[in-house]
Every structure is written in structure tokens, then in C-alpha cells.
RNA sequence: GCGCCCGUAGCUCAAUGGAUAGAGCAUCAGUCUUCGGAACUGAGGGUUGCAGGUUCGAGUCCUGCCGGGCGUGCCA
């Protein structure tokens, strides 16, 4: 069987179907077969899960179904397992079905079938790993969304790496994805930034302007002040002060936003849309949701402020949507961030009609999650369409000490600095390697010092090594195209194929659980298995007797290169030809 | 006080309710006459914070403690 030569496929569509799902179908048929034969009593077909066992002795896949079935089938688990194994329909992918105590059914994949998968992988090209999705969704992933009031710190890097990788994974899982950055350009912070920048602007022009006590103190504000002074001259010294602050604040925010875009681009993070918070108010979305909430009696006034009656929806506290004029004089600054959030969820799910909206938030905002979901519910939206993914904080260590980070004092390690020191690939890899709900200690000394032993280089090295092999093969004239993958029978070869076949499973897992961290772990494992293969199996041989095997192995390593490259690309990490 | 997250090997971390809890780093011992040694093989290292509970089965779920982080604003 060789797909590329047009032989009939044994399993139709297998290249995009998860093997475990295929095996689950076999198990279901085994149940029906056994019931028809009277070997099992009648019972409702349960959900069948096939999983990867921990030990090789337990085969490539296994199911604990018999253990769960014991009650309904009124039999001992191991006996059920044996019955299932006996009634398993034959399948080209499966060489053997075994059972083990206390009631597992194990599948051992056919080695001939495994070898043929190299052709399938090569045929899939750089789309290998993609899932066939019976129900693709329009999903929006919104991430980073940091306030454009200063350079980003490492936490925003984690946000961006998570969001972008997640978006890549969801695309691979067959969904349509829109990537969005929410610009917090509303409220008092624009004015705060404007006041700070105005002071630096004026100082740059030699004016005696006092810096506001609660202003943004970073050097970047001084730089922007100078830049705006050069651009506009002293025209804003003569303009009305409020207008100067508003205009310069707006300019500064756009400058910072562009810098943020640039920094993220260094990490391969990009967006389809930059969405303005202010537009929710200017465009009337907030007024609209406020009207809906009012109609439902979920809005009330107290102490001159407008409140969202979250308690009526089971939340702990009510929350202010529009602040009192007595507290905030400027009407533009009265709506709270919650007001924007409520309008935003409406915009995402009702106006733009995404099937699903995924938010990537720092854990310091976790307290807001229930309120936003409650608001969605109140607006008649299904709250399960909105998923707020929280990630824990990143703390930086340098010289064994915690690096305190604060935008106000301007003392922090920026994401740009980190990328400069550690490199974008290592930064991205490290930031997604840990589960989002683990607090991350990022040791700068270690990250720089260990850059040679960094896992990301281990993976990239495997890729570069294969590139080198292929180059060498080209020089010697060995051609992969004519290779017969049936010759791939060495245990190390088969291990490598098995590892490659796990990529779609990883994508499925990461997409289902919204957990990108599975990818880097998989990448390390795949690279390791390749290195082990490399040690054991010579690819390009000068011995003419090995010519056939060389060609077959060239196909194998080409497939491995492609799988590594895909995995790296999903993580936004470069797959270098040499390093 | 209350809410959320975390606690797993010396360190950093994995483990869709499944079988004897796994990797990397570090430590120790090995491997190389040809494709990239940024490599490979092996060893030691654990009462999964503690105590109960749920069930055929718990690192995972529930309850209570202990320890750490983050929240608990008419801040964003």
C-alpha cells in the first residue's frame, strides 16, 4: 500500500482522523458484535475513550472501558476485556489486541501500517497535524490587550505567547480564528499619560512645567515628549492646556501602541484587529447594552452612580457602571472598565456573532470573570460562548533577587529587553512551556547563561540536523522520492513514526483544553526520539548495498523534519535549516 | 475574613479519574574512525504539603487544615 502511487487506501480519510477515535469505533463495533453473539448482555452504548498508556508493554493505545462496563454488563472487568478483544473487527492499523489486568484492552499498531504512515505524513505536507473538524467554529481570541501607557513587561509576553499559540492551535484544529488586541484607550489613563507626556514635552522645549505627582515616570515618557516637541514645536504650549493634554496623550498612546505592535512582532505575534475600547462608547454599544439591562431591571442608581445589579444574578456584589458626577467631573471618564467589558462581550457575541470568544487575562483580573459572564447571561447570551483563560504571574529573578516591576516607577525589565537578552524563540518557548495556571519564575541569569542548553535549541537542533542530512544526501545524489517506506522496520524508526503520529493528538488535546503547554513538551519528546534514531540508524550511507534503505530513511527524516517544523511553527518558534 | 490559582525528585516542571507518578537541569557512571557532540545510553533520587472522604481505581474529584501567590475600589 502506497498512497502516492495510487494504491487503494485501507482506511479512508485516516490521515486526518485521530487514530484513537478510529480505534474507539472498533471498540464500539466489538461491543455490538459481542452482544449479537450473546457474549455480552444488552446495555446502552457508553462513551468510549481510547488513550495512550504509560508503558510500552501496554501497547500503543488502550481503553479502560471494560472496567467501567463491569456494572452494566454484570461481568468481571477482565472477562469483558477479553470478550471485547475476541470480537474486535480486524483492521489494517492494528496488529494485535491484548488484554491486561484489571481490565484493559490494549492495541498494538501494525508495523507495516506505521511505516506506511510516513507517506501519509509527507502527503499532508505542512498541513500534517491538522484535524478534520465536523463542527468548525468562528472563534475570536483576544490577547495581550495591555494598556498602551508604557512598554510591555514579561507578563504581557506570556499573554501574547499563550494567545497566539492558542490561536494557531485552534486553526490547526479546524476552526476559523480572529486575533484581536483590545486597546484600553478610554478613561482617565489617557489623560494621565497626556499629562505626563505634556510635562516632558514642555520640558523638552525649555518650559518650566512641573511633572505630575502620579505621572508615568519612565524614560520612555521623556523620549516621547522630546519626539512630540520635535514634531509639533511649541504649538501645544500655546494651545488650551486641556486640549494639549488630550492631543498629546492621544499621540503618545498611538506611539506606544505602535511600539507594542513592533515588540510583539519580534515574537511573531500579530493581530487581525486592533479594537478600540473607546469605540464601544462612541459607537453606542454601551448605550445599547445599558438599555437592555435597564429593561430587565438590572440597572439602578445609588449615590448618583449607575449600578449593575450583579447580586440579582447571584454575584457577590453589585458593581458600578457609571461613576457619580460628584466623584468624576469629566463625563468621558465616568464609565468604568466593567461598562466597557459588558459592551465588549455584547459586541463580540451579539454584534460580530463569533461562535466563541476566548479572552486571555492575567490572573489579577480573575475577580472580574464572574461579573462579565453574569453580564453576558443578563444580555441573553450563552455564557459558555465566552471563555476567559487566566494565566498566573511571571516573576523575574536576577542575581537571585526578585525584580520588582512597576510602570509608575519605571523600574522593570521590559519584554523588549528580555527578547534582546534571551532571543525571541527561547522567550516564546519558555513562556508557553508551563501550564497557564502555574506561577512562573523567570530566572534571567539562568535564561541567558543556559541559552546553550535551552530546550528550544534542543528541538531546533534536531530540525537543523535533519536539514543537514538532507543537504548531504542531495550532494551524494541519494533521492528520497524513490524510497520504499516498507523498509522502515528498525525499532528506532518505528518509534519516530509513532512520535510523529502524536502531533494531531497534541493539537486535539491543546485545542480542547485550551492548553498550549502540551506543544513544547511534545516538541522536546519528538526531538529526543529523533536524536535517538539518529544515533542508531545511519541515514546517508556510502555503502551501495544500503542504497534502498537510505532512500527510505530519507523519506522518514523528511517527514520528521516536517513534523518538527510544524510543531515549532505552531509555537511561533523558528525552524532553522542551520544554527 | 471571603473568593480564585498553586503545592509532585535537590531545582524548573509534566501527567483527558486508570495500570509500577514521568521529563529536563544538576549529580554520578558510560558511548564516538563516516550524516552536525547543541548528541546518545544508564544510574541514583518520591509517603504527589497534611488528614479524612467518594469508587473497582485519586497527583487528579469532595471536605477540613498548613504554606505561597493573586484578588476582594465610584483603579485599569
Short mmCIF file of C-alpha atoms in Angstrom, two decimals, chain A residues 59-505:
data_model
loop_
_atom_site.label_atom_id
_atom_site.label_comp_id
_atom_site.label_asym_id
_atom_site.label_seq_id
_atom_site.Cartn_x
_atom_site.Cartn_y
_atom_site.Cartn_z
CA UNK A 59 0.62 -1.29 23.58
CA UNK A 60 0.17 1.88 21.57
CA UNK A 61 -3.33 2.54 22.77
CA UNK A 62 -5.61 1.15 25.41
CA UNK A 63 -9.06 1.52 26.82
CA UNK A 64 -10.35 1.03 30.32
CA UNK A 65 -13.85 0.59 29.02
CA UNK A 66 -14.23 -2.90 30.47
CA UNK A 67 -13.62 -1.53 33.96
CA UNK A 68 -16.40 0.97 33.53
CA UNK A 69 -18.68 -1.57 31.93
CA UNK A 70 -18.39 -4.11 34.71
CA UNK A 71 -21.56 -3.00 36.48
CA UNK A 72 -23.84 -2.79 33.47
CA UNK A 73 -22.52 -5.93 31.85
CA UNK A 74 -22.60 -7.84 35.12
CA UNK A 75 -19.28 -9.49 34.37
CA UNK A 76 -15.74 -9.30 35.71
CA UNK A 77 -13.79 -6.47 34.04
CA UNK A 78 -11.03 -8.71 32.72
CA UNK A 79 -13.57 -11.09 31.25
CA UNK A 80 -15.28 -8.20 29.47
CA UNK A 81 -11.93 -7.04 28.17
CA UNK A 82 -11.23 -10.49 26.78
CA UNK A 83 -14.67 -10.63 25.20
CA UNK A 84 -14.10 -7.28 23.55
CA UNK A 85 -10.70 -8.34 22.28
CA UNK A 86 -12.17 -11.53 20.85
CA UNK A 87 -14.87 -9.63 18.98
CA UNK A 88 -12.67 -6.79 17.74
CA UNK A 89 -13.06 -6.39 13.97
CA UNK A 90 -9.81 -6.82 12.05
CA UNK A 91 -8.13 -3.60 10.98
CA UNK A 92 -5.11 -2.77 8.90
CA UNK A 93 -3.74 -0.42 11.54
CA UNK A 94 -3.94 -2.92 14.34
CA UNK A 95 -1.53 -5.82 14.59
CA UNK A 96 -2.72 -7.21 17.87
CA UNK A 97 -5.32 -6.71 20.56
CA UNK A 98 -4.39 -7.84 24.02
CA UNK A 99 -5.84 -7.58 27.50
CA UNK A 100 -4.27 -6.96 30.86
CA UNK A 101 -5.39 -6.82 34.45
CA UNK A 102 -7.50 -5.43 35.90
CA UNK A 103 -9.46 -4.98 32.67
CA UNK A 104 -7.65 -3.06 29.99
CA UNK A 105 -7.87 -3.71 26.28
CA UNK A 106 -4.60 -2.86 24.55
CA UNK A 107 -3.94 -2.16 20.90
CA UNK A 108 -0.61 -2.75 19.22
CA UNK A 109 -0.30 -0.96 15.92
CA UNK A 110 0.85 -2.80 12.85
CA UNK A 111 4.45 -2.04 11.99
CA UNK A 112 3.75 -2.23 8.29
CA UNK A 113 0.93 0.23 8.75
CA UNK A 114 3.14 2.51 10.80
CA UNK A 115 5.79 2.51 8.10
CA UNK A 116 3.17 3.49 5.52
CA UNK A 117 2.20 6.50 7.60
CA UNK A 118 5.41 8.17 6.51
CA UNK A 119 3.82 8.52 3.09
CA UNK A 120 0.65 9.89 4.65
CA UNK A 121 2.62 12.46 6.62
CA UNK A 122 4.62 13.54 3.59
CA UNK A 123 1.46 13.77 1.51
CA UNK A 124 -0.15 16.01 4.12
CA UNK A 125 2.82 18.34 3.80
CA UNK A 126 2.99 21.26 6.12
CA UNK A 127 -0.65 20.73 6.98
CA UNK A 128 0.20 17.49 8.75
CA UNK A 129 -1.37 17.58 12.15
CA UNK A 130 -4.47 19.44 11.02
CA UNK A 131 -7.70 17.99 12.29
CA UNK A 132 -10.81 17.39 10.32
CA UNK A 133 -13.38 19.29 12.29
CA UNK A 134 -17.01 18.23 11.89
CA UNK A 135 -18.16 21.43 13.58
CA UNK A 136 -15.78 24.28 12.85
CA UNK A 137 -16.47 27.49 14.72
CA UNK A 138 -15.76 31.16 14.28
CA UNK A 139 -13.60 31.84 17.26
CA UNK A 140 -12.16 35.10 18.40
CA UNK A 141 -9.07 35.03 20.55
CA UNK A 142 -8.36 38.30 22.29
CA UNK A 143 -4.99 38.63 23.95
CA UNK A 144 -2.31 40.91 25.27
CA UNK A 145 -4.67 43.94 25.37
CA UNK A 146 -2.20 45.69 27.63
CA UNK A 147 -2.77 49.34 28.44
CA UNK A 148 -0.90 51.43 25.86
CA UNK A 149 0.68 53.59 28.52
CA UNK A 150 4.16 52.12 28.55
CA UNK A 151 6.44 49.34 27.39
CA UNK A 152 5.29 45.81 27.97
CA UNK A 153 6.67 43.67 30.72
CA UNK A 154 7.19 39.96 30.71
CA UNK A 155 3.66 39.17 31.82
CA UNK A 156 2.35 40.61 28.57
CA UNK A 157 4.80 38.37 26.78
CA UNK A 158 3.27 35.37 28.45
CA UNK A 159 -0.16 36.62 27.48
CA UNK A 160 0.90 37.11 23.87
CA UNK A 161 2.67 33.80 23.58
CA UNK A 162 -0.29 31.96 25.05
CA UNK A 163 -2.87 33.75 22.95
CA UNK A 164 -1.01 33.50 19.69
CA UNK A 165 -0.12 29.85 20.17
CA UNK A 166 -3.67 29.08 21.15
CA UNK A 167 -4.94 30.80 18.03
CA UNK A 168 -2.54 28.73 15.92
CA UNK A 169 -3.72 25.57 17.62
CA UNK A 170 -7.38 26.36 17.06
CA UNK A 171 -6.75 26.99 13.38
CA UNK A 172 -5.00 23.62 13.15
CA UNK A 173 -7.99 22.09 14.91
CA UNK A 174 -10.14 23.25 12.03
CA UNK A 175 -11.64 26.46 13.36
CA UNK A 176 -11.69 29.94 11.88
CA UNK A 177 -9.90 32.29 14.19
CA UNK A 178 -9.72 36.04 14.52
CA UNK A 179 -6.92 37.52 16.61
CA UNK A 180 -7.72 40.73 18.41
CA UNK A 181 -5.98 43.26 20.61
CA UNK A 182 -8.27 45.36 22.78
CA UNK A 183 -6.89 48.86 23.18
CA UNK A 184 -7.75 50.44 26.50
CA UNK A 185 -7.94 53.93 25.09
CA UNK A 186 -10.81 55.14 27.21
CA UNK A 187 -10.95 56.77 30.59
CA UNK A 188 -8.59 58.60 32.81
CA UNK A 189 -5.39 56.83 31.87
CA UNK A 190 -5.30 58.60 28.52
CA UNK A 191 -5.40 61.85 30.43
CA UNK A 192 -2.77 60.64 32.90
CA UNK A 193 -0.46 59.71 30.09
CA UNK A 194 -1.26 63.00 28.39
CA UNK A 195 -0.37 64.96 31.50
CA UNK A 196 2.93 63.13 31.86
CA UNK A 197 3.81 63.48 28.22
CA UNK A 198 2.77 67.12 28.19
CA UNK A 199 5.14 67.84 31.06
CA UNK A 200 8.04 66.15 29.27
CA UNK A 201 7.08 67.83 26.03
CA UNK A 202 7.09 71.23 27.70
CA UNK A 203 10.36 70.48 29.48
CA UNK A 204 11.90 69.45 26.18
CA UNK A 205 11.03 72.89 24.90
CA UNK A 206 12.60 74.51 27.92
CA UNK A 207 9.34 75.42 29.61
CA UNK A 208 9.13 75.26 33.39
CA UNK A 209 6.46 72.58 33.65
CA UNK A 210 6.04 70.50 36.80
CA UNK A 211 5.77 66.74 36.34
CA UNK A 212 2.52 65.40 37.81
CA UNK A 213 2.94 63.59 41.13
CA UNK A 214 1.14 60.46 39.93
CA UNK A 215 2.55 60.58 36.38
CA UNK A 216 4.27 57.85 34.41
CA UNK A 217 7.93 58.26 35.29
CA UNK A 218 9.64 56.03 32.79
CA UNK A 219 12.31 57.34 30.46
CA UNK A 220 10.07 56.41 27.55
CA UNK A 221 7.75 59.27 28.51
CA UNK A 222 10.67 61.69 28.27
CA UNK A 223 11.58 60.26 24.88
CA UNK A 224 8.04 60.64 23.62
CA UNK A 225 7.93 64.19 24.98
CA UNK A 226 11.06 65.06 23.03
CA UNK A 227 9.76 63.39 19.94
CA UNK A 228 6.49 65.30 20.08
CA UNK A 229 8.34 68.51 20.76
CA UNK A 230 10.36 67.95 17.61
CA UNK A 231 7.23 67.09 15.69
CA UNK A 232 4.87 69.82 16.84
CA UNK A 233 7.19 72.56 18.08
CA UNK A 234 5.67 74.76 20.74
CA UNK A 235 2.15 74.83 19.29
CA UNK A 236 0.76 72.92 22.28
CA UNK A 237 2.32 75.32 24.72
CA UNK A 238 0.09 77.99 23.23
CA UNK A 239 -3.00 75.79 22.87
CA UNK A 240 -5.53 75.38 25.68
CA UNK A 241 -3.98 73.08 28.26
CA UNK A 242 -6.79 70.50 28.28
CA UNK A 243 -6.64 70.20 24.52
CA UNK A 244 -2.87 69.90 24.56
CA UNK A 245 -3.07 67.11 27.09
CA UNK A 246 -5.76 65.31 25.15
CA UNK A 247 -3.97 65.59 21.81
CA UNK A 248 -0.51 64.77 23.09
CA UNK A 249 -1.97 61.90 25.16
CA UNK A 250 -3.57 60.53 22.00
CA UNK A 251 -0.34 60.85 20.04
CA UNK A 252 1.65 59.24 22.82
CA UNK A 253 -0.78 56.37 23.03
CA UNK A 254 -0.50 55.72 19.32
CA UNK A 255 3.29 55.84 19.52
CA UNK A 256 3.26 53.34 22.36
CA UNK A 257 0.71 51.16 20.61
CA UNK A 258 2.95 51.03 17.56
CA UNK A 259 5.90 50.09 19.79
CA UNK A 260 3.82 47.34 21.36
CA UNK A 261 2.95 46.07 17.90
CA UNK A 262 6.62 46.08 16.98
CA UNK A 263 7.72 44.28 20.12
CA UNK A 264 5.08 41.61 19.65
CA UNK A 265 6.10 41.24 16.02
CA UNK A 266 9.58 40.34 17.20
CA UNK A 267 7.99 37.37 18.89
CA UNK A 268 5.96 36.54 15.80
CA UNK A 269 2.76 37.75 17.42
CA UNK A 270 0.34 39.63 15.23
CA UNK A 271 -3.29 40.63 15.20
CA UNK A 272 -6.10 40.73 12.70
CA UNK A 273 -7.74 43.58 14.51
CA UNK A 274 -6.86 46.31 17.00
CA UNK A 275 -10.11 47.08 18.72
CA UNK A 276 -10.67 50.40 20.42
CA UNK A 277 -12.36 50.43 23.79
CA UNK A 278 -13.48 53.98 23.14
CA UNK A 279 -15.39 52.84 20.05
CA UNK A 280 -17.72 50.89 22.31
CA UNK A 281 -18.84 54.17 23.81
CA UNK A 282 -18.63 56.38 20.74
CA UNK A 283 -20.36 53.76 18.63
CA UNK A 284 -23.25 53.36 21.03
CA UNK A 285 -22.67 49.76 22.03
CA UNK A 286 -22.55 50.64 25.68
CA UNK A 287 -25.73 52.69 25.46
CA UNK A 288 -27.38 49.71 23.83
CA UNK A 289 -26.41 47.18 26.49
CA UNK A 290 -27.30 49.65 29.20
CA UNK A 291 -30.78 49.92 27.72
CA UNK A 292 -31.14 46.15 27.63
CA UNK A 293 -30.02 45.80 31.23
CA UNK A 294 -32.37 48.59 32.27
CA UNK A 295 -35.27 46.90 30.56
CA UNK A 296 -34.50 43.77 32.54
CA UNK A 297 -34.39 45.75 35.75
CA UNK A 298 -30.73 45.01 36.30
CA UNK A 299 -29.62 48.61 36.49
CA UNK A 300 -30.24 51.01 39.36
CA UNK A 301 -28.98 54.32 40.64
CA UNK A 302 -27.41 54.82 44.02
CA UNK A 303 -25.28 57.67 45.35
CA UNK A 304 -25.51 59.35 41.95
CA UNK A 305 -23.83 56.39 40.28
CA UNK A 306 -25.31 53.83 37.88
CA UNK A 307 -25.01 50.25 39.09
CA UNK A 308 -25.22 46.80 37.56
CA UNK A 309 -27.38 44.60 39.81
CA UNK A 310 -25.00 41.67 39.77
CA UNK A 311 -26.30 40.42 43.11
CA UNK A 312 -29.64 39.72 41.49
CA UNK A 313 -27.74 37.32 39.23
CA UNK A 314 -26.12 35.54 42.11
CA UNK A 315 -22.90 37.51 42.27
CA UNK A 316 -21.38 38.69 45.49
CA UNK A 317 -21.56 42.39 44.91
CA UNK A 318 -23.23 44.91 42.68
CA UNK A 319 -20.86 46.89 40.54
CA UNK A 320 -20.72 50.44 39.27
CA UNK A 321 -21.10 51.01 35.55
CA UNK A 322 -21.11 54.81 35.50
CA UNK A 323 -19.48 56.79 38.24
CA UNK A 324 -21.05 59.69 40.04
CA UNK A 325 -20.53 63.20 38.61
CA UNK A 326 -19.61 64.18 42.15
CA UNK A 327 -16.63 61.84 42.01
CA UNK A 328 -15.63 62.20 38.37
CA UNK A 329 -16.28 65.52 36.75
CA UNK A 330 -15.33 64.60 33.19
CA UNK A 331 -18.27 62.69 31.62
CA UNK A 332 -15.92 60.76 29.31
CA UNK A 333 -14.18 59.27 32.30
CA UNK A 334 -17.29 58.13 34.14
CA UNK A 335 -17.93 54.70 32.62
CA UNK A 336 -15.97 52.02 34.46
CA UNK A 337 -13.91 49.28 32.83
CA UNK A 338 -16.83 46.96 33.60
CA UNK A 339 -19.07 49.13 31.43
CA UNK A 340 -16.67 48.59 28.55
CA UNK A 341 -16.37 44.88 29.29
CA UNK A 342 -20.13 44.43 29.19
CA UNK A 343 -20.38 46.32 25.91
CA UNK A 344 -17.43 44.37 24.56
CA UNK A 345 -18.85 40.92 25.27
CA UNK A 346 -22.05 42.06 23.58
CA UNK A 347 -20.06 43.32 20.62
CA UNK A 348 -18.20 40.04 20.33
CA UNK A 349 -21.08 37.65 20.68
CA UNK A 350 -24.18 39.56 19.56
CA UNK A 351 -22.89 42.15 17.10
CA UNK A 352 -19.99 40.34 15.47
CA UNK A 353 -21.57 36.97 16.26
CA UNK A 354 -18.47 34.96 17.00
CA UNK A 355 -19.47 31.45 17.99
CA UNK A 356 -16.96 31.69 20.73
CA UNK A 357 -14.85 34.41 22.34
CA UNK A 358 -11.69 33.48 24.19
CA UNK A 359 -10.11 36.06 26.46
CA UNK A 360 -6.58 35.72 27.75
CA UNK A 361 -6.33 37.54 31.06
CA UNK A 362 -3.76 37.86 33.79
CA UNK A 363 -4.87 36.23 37.00
CA UNK A 364 -5.03 39.62 38.71
CA UNK A 365 -8.29 40.13 36.83
CA UNK A 366 -9.85 36.87 37.90
CA UNK A 367 -12.28 38.65 40.16
CA UNK A 368 -13.88 40.25 37.14
CA UNK A 369 -14.59 37.00 35.37
CA UNK A 370 -17.89 36.17 37.06
CA UNK A 371 -19.23 39.67 36.54
CA UNK A 372 -18.52 39.65 32.81
CA UNK A 373 -20.09 36.23 32.45
CA UNK A 374 -23.05 37.35 34.53
CA UNK A 375 -23.45 40.35 32.25
CA UNK A 376 -23.36 38.08 29.21
CA UNK A 377 -26.09 35.98 30.79
CA UNK A 378 -28.11 39.08 31.60
CA UNK A 379 -27.86 40.16 27.97
CA UNK A 380 -29.40 36.87 26.91
CA UNK A 381 -26.12 35.45 25.65
CA UNK A 382 -24.99 31.92 26.36
CA UNK A 383 -22.09 32.47 28.77
CA UNK A 384 -20.41 29.25 27.69
CA UNK A 385 -19.61 31.02 24.42
CA UNK A 386 -17.18 33.21 26.34
CA UNK A 387 -14.11 31.58 27.87
CA UNK A 388 -11.75 33.59 29.97
CA UNK A 389 -8.38 31.93 30.13
CA UNK A 390 -6.36 33.04 33.12
CA UNK A 391 -2.63 32.81 33.43
CA UNK A 392 -0.67 33.31 36.62
CA UNK A 393 2.01 35.90 37.11
CA UNK A 394 5.53 35.85 35.81
CA UNK A 395 8.10 36.94 38.30
CA UNK A 396 11.55 37.84 37.14
CA UNK A 397 14.64 36.96 39.05
CA UNK A 398 18.04 38.41 38.52
CA UNK A 399 21.01 37.77 40.72
CA UNK A 400 18.81 35.60 42.90
CA UNK A 401 16.57 38.58 43.64
CA UNK A 402 13.09 39.36 42.51
CA UNK A 403 12.92 42.17 40.01
CA UNK A 404 10.16 44.49 41.12
CA UNK A 405 8.09 45.72 38.27
CA UNK A 406 6.08 48.87 38.22
CA UNK A 407 5.21 51.14 35.36
CA UNK A 408 4.90 54.09 37.64
CA UNK A 409 8.46 53.91 38.91
CA UNK A 410 9.72 52.81 35.53
CA UNK A 411 11.81 50.10 37.10
CA UNK A 412 11.18 46.93 35.21
CA UNK A 413 12.64 44.60 32.70
CA UNK A 414 10.73 45.19 29.52
CA UNK A 415 9.70 42.47 27.15
CA UNK A 416 11.97 44.07 24.56
CA UNK A 417 14.96 43.76 26.85
CA UNK A 418 14.11 40.17 27.58
CA UNK A 419 13.84 39.33 23.89
CA UNK A 420 17.16 41.06 23.33
CA UNK A 421 18.89 39.09 26.04
CA UNK A 422 17.34 35.68 25.57
CA UNK A 423 16.17 35.71 21.97
CA UNK A 424 12.60 35.59 20.69
CA UNK A 425 12.48 31.83 20.17
CA UNK A 426 13.63 30.98 23.66
CA UNK A 427 11.31 33.57 25.18
CA UNK A 428 8.27 32.24 23.37
CA UNK A 429 9.12 28.65 24.06
CA UNK A 430 9.74 29.22 27.75
CA UNK A 431 6.65 31.33 28.20
CA UNK A 432 4.33 28.63 26.91
CA UNK A 433 6.17 25.62 28.30
CA UNK A 434 4.41 25.90 31.62
CA UNK A 435 0.74 25.44 32.25
CA UNK A 436 -1.02 28.82 32.35
CA UNK A 437 -2.13 28.38 35.92
CA UNK A 438 1.36 27.92 37.26
CA UNK A 439 3.15 30.96 38.61
CA UNK A 440 6.29 31.31 36.59
CA UNK A 441 9.71 32.19 37.90
CA UNK A 442 11.72 33.50 35.02
CA UNK A 443 15.35 33.50 36.10
CA UNK A 444 17.10 35.93 33.81
CA UNK A 445 20.62 34.87 34.71
CA UNK A 446 19.72 31.29 34.02
CA UNK A 447 17.87 32.06 30.81
CA UNK A 448 20.87 33.88 29.43
CA UNK A 449 23.53 31.58 30.82
CA UNK A 450 21.77 28.40 29.84
CA UNK A 451 20.86 29.52 26.40
CA UNK A 452 23.08 26.79 25.01
CA UNK A 453 21.17 24.12 26.87
CA UNK A 454 17.79 25.64 26.45
CA UNK A 455 15.18 23.08 25.38
CA UNK A 456 14.22 25.23 22.43
CA UNK A 457 17.70 24.78 20.98
CA UNK A 458 17.47 21.08 21.54
CA UNK A 459 14.38 20.99 19.36
CA UNK A 460 15.73 23.39 16.76
CA UNK A 461 18.95 21.42 16.65
CA UNK A 462 17.05 18.30 15.67
CA UNK A 463 15.45 20.22 12.84
CA UNK A 464 18.74 21.70 11.66
CA UNK A 465 20.36 18.29 11.88
CA UNK A 466 17.79 16.81 9.53
CA UNK A 467 18.22 19.74 7.17
CA UNK A 468 21.92 18.93 7.15
CA UNK A 469 21.27 15.27 6.42
CA UNK A 470 19.03 16.14 3.50
CA UNK A 471 21.63 18.51 2.15
CA UNK A 472 24.28 15.83 2.45
CA UNK A 473 22.00 13.37 0.68
CA UNK A 474 21.43 15.80 -2.14
CA UNK A 475 25.18 16.15 -2.55
CA UNK A 476 25.65 12.40 -2.78
CA UNK A 477 22.77 12.11 -5.18
CA UNK A 478 20.59 9.96 -2.92
CA UNK A 479 16.96 10.64 -3.68
CA UNK A 480 14.11 10.24 -1.27
CA UNK A 481 11.38 10.19 -3.88
CA UNK A 482 12.06 6.58 -4.85
CA UNK A 483 12.22 5.36 -1.28
CA UNK A 484 10.10 2.43 -0.19
CA UNK A 485 8.88 3.06 3.32
CA UNK A 486 8.12 -0.62 3.79
CA UNK A 487 11.82 -0.95 4.53
CA UNK A 488 11.38 1.01 7.74
CA UNK A 489 11.33 -1.74 10.32
CA UNK A 490 14.00 -0.76 12.84
CA UNK A 491 12.59 -0.12 16.34
CA UNK A 492 14.07 3.38 16.35
CA UNK A 493 12.45 4.11 13.01
CA UNK A 494 9.08 2.90 14.22
CA UNK A 495 9.43 4.89 17.43
CA UNK A 496 9.99 8.01 15.39
CA UNK A 497 6.91 7.33 13.30
CA UNK A 498 4.86 6.72 16.42
CA UNK A 499 6.06 10.03 17.83
CA UNK A 500 5.16 11.91 14.66
CA UNK A 501 1.67 10.43 14.66
CA UNK A 502 1.06 12.01 18.04
CA UNK A 503 1.10 15.55 16.67
CA UNK A 504 -2.59 15.57 15.71
CA UNK A 505 -3.42 14.19 19.14
#
